[in-house]
Amino acid sequence: AEEQLELALSRGGNQAIVKRDGKTIYFGARSEAFEGRTPSNIRVRTEELVDLISKHKNVYILGHRYMDADSFGGCLVASKIALASGAKAKIIIDEEFIDATVKEIYSNMKYSYAGSINEFITSSAAIKEIKENDLLIIIDCQYQKLLMNDRIYKKAKHLAIIDHHRRNTEAIANYDFIYTQPSASSSVELLVEMLEFVDSEKYEITPDEATWMIMGIIVDTNSFMFHTTFRTFNVLSKLQRFGG
């Protein structure tokens, strides 16, 4: 019963979850996800994540297969949080598994931000590098079969998940930290909110990076037509202050 309650709360919306003969059945969940985030709640979750990151020297950040702008932008924000927490972070990216928008961004980074490319690593290289005490952060995804490369997940011993999609019984369960909020417009929105509660002197967001993060919100809200709240525009205003 406690497992079903946790699942229902993490999914958001008005619903009931019943486990019958080993099968989970969902009733309701037709309404919009309810707003469950407050500044104090976000601060607590951020402190939990920072505490977890500080226990690991290296952090690897992984999105979903055919990475879109929200997954990419969320990974960028997660790397800033890791940096502010005193860890070295690398974003895992395979060019054959990213969408056209992210390919254009990544190509631009190669020519205009050569130094930033050092923050990225292919999945094959990450599999060779990742050690037992390293942390893997999964962004914008909760399902093994949707990851850019699930071999990295299988090798990782410590795991954090941050996502704005609803969970179900197939979601990854062996995590050290999870923060899912279906009421959020995007993973970028969730992560930028967390930035407010880390040391701003230990990271830098360039105007182009802020723009790429904004693109993630635009894509997931269909140009602010869906799943947009006042929190979405608060995050946009923060990114604009970085020059986005």
PDB file of C-alpha atoms in Angstrom:
ATOM      1  CA  ALA A   1       0.000   0.000   0.000  1.00  0.00           C
ATOM      2  CA  GLU A   2       2.840   2.382   0.809  1.00  0.00           C
ATOM      3  CA  GLU A   3       4.456   1.642  -2.559  1.00  0.00           C
ATOM      4  CA  GLN A   4       1.201   2.393  -4.390  1.00  0.00           C
ATOM      5  CA  LEU A   5       0.737   5.608  -2.402  1.00  0.00           C
ATOM      6  CA  GLU A   6       4.267   6.771  -3.254  1.00  0.00           C
ATOM      7  CA  LEU A   7       3.644   6.000  -6.916  1.00  0.00           C
ATOM      8  CA  ALA A   8       0.326   7.884  -6.918  1.00  0.00           C
ATOM      9  CA  LEU A   9       1.864  10.948  -5.271  1.00  0.00           C
ATOM     10  CA  SER A  10       4.835  10.997  -7.645  1.00  0.00           C
ATOM     11  CA  ARG A  11       2.496  10.819 -10.659  1.00  0.00           C
ATOM     12  CA  GLY A  12       0.349  13.763  -9.549  1.00  0.00           C
ATOM     13  CA  GLY A  13      -3.297  14.406 -10.447  1.00  0.00           C
ATOM     14  CA  ASN A  14      -6.489  12.904  -9.013  1.00  0.00           C
ATOM     15  CA  GLN A  15      -6.146   9.149  -9.159  1.00  0.00           C
ATOM     16  CA  ALA A  16      -6.082   5.862  -7.320  1.00  0.00           C
ATOM     17  CA  ILE A  17      -3.673   2.998  -7.831  1.00  0.00           C
ATOM     18  CA  VAL A  18      -4.641  -0.600  -7.058  1.00  0.00           C
ATOM     19  CA  LYS A  19      -2.428  -3.665  -7.190  1.00  0.00           C
ATOM     20  CA  ARG A  20      -4.493  -6.725  -8.081  1.00  0.00           C
ATOM     21  CA  ASP A  21      -3.040 -10.181  -8.774  1.00  0.00           C
ATOM     22  CA  GLY A  22       0.419  -8.676  -9.204  1.00  0.00           C
ATOM     23  CA  LYS A  23      -0.797  -6.120 -11.771  1.00  0.00           C
ATOM     24  CA  THR A  24      -0.958  -2.366 -11.089  1.00  0.00           C
ATOM     25  CA  ILE A  25      -4.152  -0.672 -12.276  1.00  0.00           C
ATOM     26  CA  TYR A  26      -4.648   3.104 -12.530  1.00  0.00           C
ATOM     27  CA  PHE A  27      -8.000   4.836 -11.970  1.00  0.00           C
ATOM     28  CA  GLY A  28      -8.492   8.492 -12.806  1.00  0.00           C
ATOM     29  CA  ALA A  29      -5.363  10.579 -13.505  1.00  0.00           C
ATOM     30  CA  ARG A  30      -7.296  12.513 -16.150  1.00  0.00           C
ATOM     31  CA  SER A  31      -6.810  15.893 -14.496  1.00  0.00           C
ATOM     32  CA  GLU A  32      -3.733  18.063 -14.687  1.00  0.00           C
ATOM     33  CA  ALA A  33      -1.008  17.190 -12.188  1.00  0.00           C
ATOM     34  CA  PHE A  34      -1.410  19.192  -9.001  1.00  0.00           C
ATOM     35  CA  GLU A  35       1.179  21.804  -8.016  1.00  0.00           C
ATOM     36  CA  GLY A  36       3.283  20.318  -5.233  1.00  0.00           C
ATOM     37  CA  ARG A  37       6.347  22.572  -5.276  1.00  0.00           C
ATOM     38  CA  THR A  38       7.092  25.288  -2.766  1.00  0.00           C
ATOM     39  CA  PRO A  39      10.368  27.190  -2.234  1.00  0.00           C
ATOM     40  CA  SER A  40      10.989  25.284   1.001  1.00  0.00           C
ATOM     41  CA  ASN A  41      10.344  21.945  -0.709  1.00  0.00           C
ATOM     42  CA  ILE A  42      12.675  22.823  -3.592  1.00  0.00           C
ATOM     43  CA  ARG A  43      15.360  23.937  -1.157  1.00  0.00           C
ATOM     44  CA  VAL A  44      15.188  20.664   0.800  1.00  0.00           C
ATOM     45  CA  ARG A  45      15.369  18.551  -2.357  1.00  0.00           C
ATOM     46  CA  THR A  46      18.284  20.641  -3.645  1.00  0.00           C
ATOM     47  CA  GLU A  47      20.175  20.225  -0.388  1.00  0.00           C
ATOM     48  CA  GLU A  48      19.621  16.461  -0.581  1.00  0.00           C
ATOM     49  CA  LEU A  49      20.996  16.379  -4.133  1.00  0.00           C
ATOM     50  CA  VAL A  50      23.980  18.592  -3.290  1.00  0.00           C
ATOM     51  CA  ASP A  51      24.774  16.379  -0.301  1.00  0.00           C
ATOM     52  CA  LEU A  52      24.673  13.292  -2.519  1.00  0.00           C
ATOM     53  CA  ILE A  53      26.854  14.876  -5.218  1.00  0.00           C
ATOM     54  CA  SER A  54      29.419  16.050  -2.647  1.00  0.00           C
ATOM     55  CA  LYS A  55      30.029  12.417  -1.706  1.00  0.00           C
ATOM     56  CA  HIS A  56      31.194  11.594  -5.232  1.00  0.00           C
ATOM     57  CA  LYS A  57      34.264  12.942  -7.008  1.00  0.00           C
ATOM     58  CA  ASN A  58      32.907  12.415 -10.509  1.00  0.00           C
ATOM     59  CA  VAL A  59      29.386  12.858 -11.847  1.00  0.00           C
ATOM     60  CA  TYR A  60      28.080  11.569 -15.177  1.00  0.00           C
ATOM     61  CA  ILE A  61      24.854  12.994 -16.590  1.00  0.00           C
ATOM     62  CA  LEU A  62      22.651  10.970 -18.932  1.00  0.00           C
ATOM     63  CA  GLY A  63      19.527  11.843 -20.912  1.00  0.00           C
ATOM     64  CA  HIS A  64      17.159   9.786 -23.032  1.00  0.00           C
ATOM     65  CA  ARG A  65      17.700   8.330 -26.485  1.00  0.00           C
ATOM     66  CA  TYR A  66      17.115  10.828 -29.295  1.00  0.00           C
ATOM     67  CA  MET A  67      17.821  13.594 -26.812  1.00  0.00           C
ATOM     68  CA  ASP A  68      15.663  16.687 -27.333  1.00  0.00           C
ATOM     69  CA  ALA A  69      16.228  20.280 -26.261  1.00  0.00           C
ATOM     70  CA  ASP A  70      14.698  19.775 -22.796  1.00  0.00           C
ATOM     71  CA  SER A  71      16.864  16.758 -22.040  1.00  0.00           C
ATOM     72  CA  PHE A  72      19.961  18.575 -23.334  1.00  0.00           C
ATOM     73  CA  GLY A  73      19.172  21.799 -21.474  1.00  0.00           C
ATOM     74  CA  GLY A  74      18.398  19.845 -18.297  1.00  0.00           C
ATOM     75  CA  CYS A  75      21.748  18.073 -18.546  1.00  0.00           C
ATOM     76  CA  LEU A  76      23.481  21.451 -18.858  1.00  0.00           C
ATOM     77  CA  VAL A  77      21.775  22.753 -15.701  1.00  0.00           C
ATOM     78  CA  ALA A  78      22.584  19.525 -13.834  1.00  0.00           C
ATOM     79  CA  SER A  79      26.251  19.969 -14.734  1.00  0.00           C
ATOM     80  CA  LYS A  80      26.183  23.467 -13.171  1.00  0.00           C
ATOM     81  CA  ILE A  81      24.642  22.059  -9.971  1.00  0.00           C
ATOM     82  CA  ALA A  82      27.326  19.354  -9.862  1.00  0.00           C
ATOM     83  CA  LEU A  83      30.056  21.959 -10.361  1.00  0.00           C
ATOM     84  CA  ALA A  84      28.629  24.114  -7.564  1.00  0.00           C
ATOM     85  CA  SER A  85      28.601  21.011  -5.350  1.00  0.00           C
ATOM     86  CA  GLY A  86      32.318  20.438  -5.824  1.00  0.00           C
ATOM     87  CA  ALA A  87      32.234  17.578  -8.338  1.00  0.00           C
ATOM     88  CA  LYS A  88      33.549  17.138 -11.861  1.00  0.00           C
ATOM     89  CA  ALA A  89      30.681  16.551 -14.264  1.00  0.00           C
ATOM     90  CA  LYS A  90      30.506  15.120 -17.775  1.00  0.00           C
ATOM     91  CA  ILE A  91      27.427  14.945 -19.977  1.00  0.00           C
ATOM     92  CA  ILE A  92      27.057  11.710 -21.940  1.00  0.00           C
ATOM     93  CA  ILE A  93      26.092  12.293 -25.560  1.00  0.00           C
ATOM     94  CA  ASP A  94      26.127  10.110 -28.676  1.00  0.00           C
ATOM     95  CA  GLU A  95      25.582  12.141 -31.828  1.00  0.00           C
ATOM     96  CA  GLU A  96      23.597   9.360 -33.510  1.00  0.00           C
ATOM     97  CA  PHE A  97      21.047   9.479 -30.695  1.00  0.00           C
ATOM     98  CA  ILE A  98      20.216  13.203 -30.532  1.00  0.00           C
ATOM     99  CA  ASP A  99      17.511  15.055 -32.442  1.00  0.00           C
ATOM    100  CA  ALA A 100      18.091  17.671 -35.157  1.00  0.00           C
ATOM    101  CA  THR A 101      17.864  20.661 -32.794  1.00  0.00           C
ATOM    102  CA  VAL A 102      20.437  19.276 -30.379  1.00  0.00           C
ATOM    103  CA  LYS A 103      22.702  18.288 -33.290  1.00  0.00           C
ATOM    104  CA  GLU A 104      22.727  21.910 -34.408  1.00  0.00           C
ATOM    105  CA  ILE A 105      23.492  23.129 -30.875  1.00  0.00           C
ATOM    106  CA  TYR A 106      26.229  20.539 -30.413  1.00  0.00           C
ATOM    107  CA  SER A 107      27.794  21.394 -33.771  1.00  0.00           C
ATOM    108  CA  ASN A 108      27.799  25.072 -32.810  1.00  0.00           C
ATOM    109  CA  MET A 109      29.501  24.233 -29.516  1.00  0.00           C
ATOM    110  CA  LYS A 110      32.289  22.407 -31.326  1.00  0.00           C
ATOM    111  CA  TYR A 111      33.226  25.472 -33.333  1.00  0.00           C
ATOM    112  CA  SER A 112      32.358  28.333 -30.970  1.00  0.00           C
ATOM    113  CA  TYR A 113      32.905  26.797 -27.526  1.00  0.00           C
ATOM    114  CA  ALA A 114      35.773  24.373 -27.979  1.00  0.00           C
ATOM    115  CA  GLY A 115      36.486  24.356 -24.223  1.00  0.00           C
ATOM    116  CA  SER A 116      32.917  23.326 -23.426  1.00  0.00           C
ATOM    117  CA  ILE A 117      33.263  20.149 -25.495  1.00  0.00           C
ATOM    118  CA  ASN A 118      35.503  18.786 -22.735  1.00  0.00           C
ATOM    119  CA  GLU A 119      32.360  18.604 -20.587  1.00  0.00           C
ATOM    120  CA  PHE A 120      30.885  15.981 -22.943  1.00  0.00           C
ATOM    121  CA  ILE A 121      31.745  12.312 -23.326  1.00  0.00           C
ATOM    122  CA  THR A 122      30.466   9.467 -25.504  1.00  0.00           C
ATOM    123  CA  SER A 123      28.662   6.582 -23.862  1.00  0.00           C
ATOM    124  CA  SER A 124      31.378   4.117 -24.892  1.00  0.00           C
ATOM    125  CA  ALA A 125      34.035   6.267 -23.201  1.00  0.00           C
ATOM    126  CA  ALA A 126      31.829   6.763 -20.132  1.00  0.00           C
ATOM    127  CA  ILE A 127      31.360   3.005 -19.736  1.00  0.00           C
ATOM    128  CA  LYS A 128      35.135   2.605 -19.594  1.00  0.00           C
ATOM    129  CA  GLU A 129      35.632   5.542 -17.195  1.00  0.00           C
ATOM    130  CA  ILE A 130      32.812   5.277 -14.665  1.00  0.00           C
ATOM    131  CA  LYS A 131      33.960   3.904 -11.306  1.00  0.00           C
ATOM    132  CA  GLU A 132      32.141   2.315  -8.392  1.00  0.00           C
ATOM    133  CA  ASN A 133      31.983   5.537  -6.367  1.00  0.00           C
ATOM    134  CA  ASP A 134      30.919   7.797  -9.251  1.00  0.00           C
ATOM    135  CA  LEU A 135      27.381   9.188  -9.473  1.00  0.00           C
ATOM    136  CA  LEU A 136      25.096   8.882 -12.493  1.00  0.00           C
ATOM    137  CA  ILE A 137      22.352  11.522 -12.809  1.00  0.00           C
ATOM    138  CA  ILE A 138      19.532  10.696 -15.217  1.00  0.00           C
ATOM    139  CA  ILE A 139      17.682  13.707 -16.617  1.00  0.00           C
ATOM    140  CA  ASP A 140      14.243  13.827 -18.288  1.00  0.00           C
ATOM    141  CA  CYS A 141      13.791  10.059 -18.194  1.00  0.00           C
ATOM    142  CA  GLN A 142      12.950   7.316 -15.676  1.00  0.00           C
ATOM    143  CA  TYR A 143      12.920   4.183 -17.802  1.00  0.00           C
ATOM    144  CA  GLN A 144      15.877   1.948 -18.589  1.00  0.00           C
ATOM    145  CA  LYS A 145      14.678   1.121 -22.096  1.00  0.00           C
ATOM    146  CA  LEU A 146      14.545   4.830 -23.036  1.00  0.00           C
ATOM    147  CA  LEU A 147      18.048   5.791 -21.878  1.00  0.00           C
ATOM    148  CA  MET A 148      20.619   6.910 -24.427  1.00  0.00           C
ATOM    149  CA  ASN A 149      22.681   3.873 -23.383  1.00  0.00           C
ATOM    150  CA  ASP A 150      21.392   1.563 -20.661  1.00  0.00           C
ATOM    151  CA  ARG A 151      24.790  -0.125 -20.247  1.00  0.00           C
ATOM    152  CA  ILE A 152      25.926   2.956 -18.316  1.00  0.00           C
ATOM    153  CA  TYR A 153      22.934   2.599 -15.991  1.00  0.00           C
ATOM    154  CA  LYS A 154      23.745  -1.078 -15.442  1.00  0.00           C
ATOM    155  CA  LYS A 155      27.343  -0.229 -14.505  1.00  0.00           C
ATOM    156  CA  ALA A 156      26.555   2.704 -12.210  1.00  0.00           C
ATOM    157  CA  LYS A 157      26.364   1.933  -8.486  1.00  0.00           C
ATOM    158  CA  HIS A 158      24.933   5.302  -7.405  1.00  0.00           C
ATOM    159  CA  LEU A 159      22.002   6.936  -9.160  1.00  0.00           C
ATOM    160  CA  ALA A 160      19.937  10.137  -9.073  1.00  0.00           C
ATOM    161  CA  ILE A 161      16.851  10.844 -11.214  1.00  0.00           C
ATOM    162  CA  ILE A 162      15.291  14.223 -12.054  1.00  0.00           C
ATOM    163  CA  ASP A 163      12.289  14.288 -14.372  1.00  0.00           C
ATOM    164  CA  HIS A 164       8.937  15.964 -15.022  1.00  0.00           C
ATOM    165  CA  HIS A 165       7.102  12.948 -16.449  1.00  0.00           C
ATOM    166  CA  ARG A 166       4.691  10.664 -14.599  1.00  0.00           C
ATOM    167  CA  ARG A 167       6.073   7.444 -13.115  1.00  0.00           C
ATOM    168  CA  ASN A 168       4.686   3.965 -13.532  1.00  0.00           C
ATOM    169  CA  THR A 169       5.668   0.512 -12.328  1.00  0.00           C
ATOM    170  CA  GLU A 170       8.294   0.138 -15.094  1.00  0.00           C
ATOM    171  CA  ALA A 171      10.280   3.132 -13.856  1.00  0.00           C
ATOM    172  CA  ILE A 172      13.801   2.697 -12.466  1.00  0.00           C
ATOM    173  CA  ALA A 173      13.575   1.920  -8.745  1.00  0.00           C
ATOM    174  CA  ASN A 174      17.175   1.472  -7.530  1.00  0.00           C
ATOM    175  CA  TYR A 175      18.032   5.150  -7.011  1.00  0.00           C
ATOM    176  CA  ASP A 176      19.789   7.091  -4.253  1.00  0.00           C
ATOM    177  CA  PHE A 177      17.817  10.268  -5.031  1.00  0.00           C
ATOM    178  CA  ILE A 178      14.713  11.026  -7.072  1.00  0.00           C
ATOM    179  CA  TYR A 179      12.893  14.272  -7.822  1.00  0.00           C
ATOM    180  CA  THR A 180       9.894  13.988 -10.145  1.00  0.00           C
ATOM    181  CA  GLN A 181       7.250  16.673 -10.562  1.00  0.00           C
ATOM    182  CA  PRO A 182       4.644  16.096 -13.304  1.00  0.00           C
ATOM    183  CA  SER A 183       3.283  19.598 -12.673  1.00  0.00           C
ATOM    184  CA  ALA A 184       6.471  21.140 -14.127  1.00  0.00           C
ATOM    185  CA  SER A 185       6.562  22.173 -17.759  1.00  0.00           C
ATOM    186  CA  SER A 186       9.954  20.624 -18.351  1.00  0.00           C
ATOM    187  CA  SER A 187      13.044  19.175 -16.723  1.00  0.00           C
ATOM    188  CA  VAL A 188      14.806  22.486 -17.358  1.00  0.00           C
ATOM    189  CA  GLU A 189      12.171  24.214 -15.220  1.00  0.00           C
ATOM    190  CA  LEU A 190      12.770  21.831 -12.306  1.00  0.00           C
ATOM    191  CA  LEU A 191      16.549  22.142 -12.454  1.00  0.00           C
ATOM    192  CA  VAL A 192      16.718  25.923 -12.863  1.00  0.00           C
ATOM    193  CA  GLU A 193      14.526  26.249  -9.763  1.00  0.00           C
ATOM    194  CA  MET A 194      17.132  24.193  -7.891  1.00  0.00           C
ATOM    195  CA  LEU A 195      19.947  26.490  -9.073  1.00  0.00           C
ATOM    196  CA  GLU A 196      18.650  29.201  -6.760  1.00  0.00           C
ATOM    197  CA  PHE A 197      19.734  27.125  -3.762  1.00  0.00           C
ATOM    198  CA  VAL A 198      23.330  26.353  -4.783  1.00  0.00           C
ATOM    199  CA  ASP A 199      26.410  28.586  -4.598  1.00  0.00           C
ATOM    200  CA  SER A 200      26.128  30.921  -7.607  1.00  0.00           C
ATOM    201  CA  GLU A 201      29.812  31.865  -7.354  1.00  0.00           C
ATOM    202  CA  LYS A 202      30.863  28.316  -8.281  1.00  0.00           C
ATOM    203  CA  TYR A 203      29.249  28.111 -11.702  1.00  0.00           C
ATOM    204  CA  GLU A 204      28.670  30.280 -14.746  1.00  0.00           C
ATOM    205  CA  ILE A 205      25.902  30.205 -17.342  1.00  0.00           C
ATOM    206  CA  THR A 206      26.722  31.895 -20.637  1.00  0.00           C
ATOM    207  CA  PRO A 207      24.051  33.694 -22.687  1.00  0.00           C
ATOM    208  CA  ASP A 208      24.109  30.885 -25.259  1.00  0.00           C
ATOM    209  CA  GLU A 209      23.704  28.217 -22.575  1.00  0.00           C
ATOM    210  CA  ALA A 210      20.751  30.137 -21.127  1.00  0.00           C
ATOM    211  CA  THR A 211      19.227  30.301 -24.623  1.00  0.00           C
ATOM    212  CA  TRP A 212      19.604  26.530 -25.070  1.00  0.00           C
ATOM    213  CA  MET A 213      17.899  26.000 -21.720  1.00  0.00           C
ATOM    214  CA  ILE A 214      15.027  28.276 -22.784  1.00  0.00           C
ATOM    215  CA  MET A 215      14.708  26.220 -25.986  1.00  0.00           C
ATOM    216  CA  GLY A 216      14.094  23.153 -23.825  1.00  0.00           C
ATOM    217  CA  ILE A 217      11.124  24.840 -22.167  1.00  0.00           C
ATOM    218  CA  ILE A 218       9.786  26.097 -25.517  1.00  0.00           C
ATOM    219  CA  VAL A 219       9.897  22.599 -27.028  1.00  0.00           C
ATOM    220  CA  ASP A 220       8.199  20.848 -24.102  1.00  0.00           C
ATOM    221  CA  THR A 221       5.439  23.460 -23.791  1.00  0.00           C
ATOM    222  CA  ASN A 222       4.848  23.751 -27.554  1.00  0.00           C
ATOM    223  CA  SER A 223       5.820  27.433 -27.425  1.00  0.00           C
ATOM    224  CA  PHE A 224       4.111  27.971 -24.033  1.00  0.00           C
ATOM    225  CA  MET A 225       0.768  26.555 -25.177  1.00  0.00           C
ATOM    226  CA  PHE A 226       0.670  23.604 -22.737  1.00  0.00           C
ATOM    227  CA  HIS A 227       1.708  22.818 -19.139  1.00  0.00           C
ATOM    228  CA  THR A 228       2.772  26.423 -18.546  1.00  0.00           C
ATOM    229  CA  THR A 229       2.368  28.038 -15.109  1.00  0.00           C
ATOM    230  CA  PHE A 230       3.666  31.123 -13.341  1.00  0.00           C
ATOM    231  CA  ARG A 231       6.653  29.003 -12.281  1.00  0.00           C
ATOM    232  CA  THR A 232       7.562  28.500 -15.930  1.00  0.00           C
ATOM    233  CA  PHE A 233       7.750  32.253 -16.472  1.00  0.00           C
ATOM    234  CA  ASN A 234       9.710  32.728 -13.233  1.00  0.00           C
ATOM    235  CA  VAL A 235      12.311  30.315 -14.602  1.00  0.00           C
ATOM    236  CA  LEU A 236      12.333  32.113 -17.959  1.00  0.00           C
ATOM    237  CA  SER A 237      13.008  35.423 -16.211  1.00  0.00           C
ATOM    238  CA  LYS A 238      15.963  33.863 -14.378  1.00  0.00           C
ATOM    239  CA  LEU A 239      17.402  32.574 -17.627  1.00  0.00           C
ATOM    240  CA  GLN A 240      16.942  35.976 -19.226  1.00  0.00           C
ATOM    241  CA  ARG A 241      19.100  37.459 -16.467  1.00  0.00           C
ATOM    242  CA  PHE A 242      21.867  35.145 -17.717  1.00  0.00           C
ATOM    243  CA  GLY A 243      21.436  36.706 -21.156  1.00  0.00           C
ATOM    244  CA  GLY A 244      19.185  34.070 -22.735  1.00  0.00           C
TER     245      GLY A 244
END
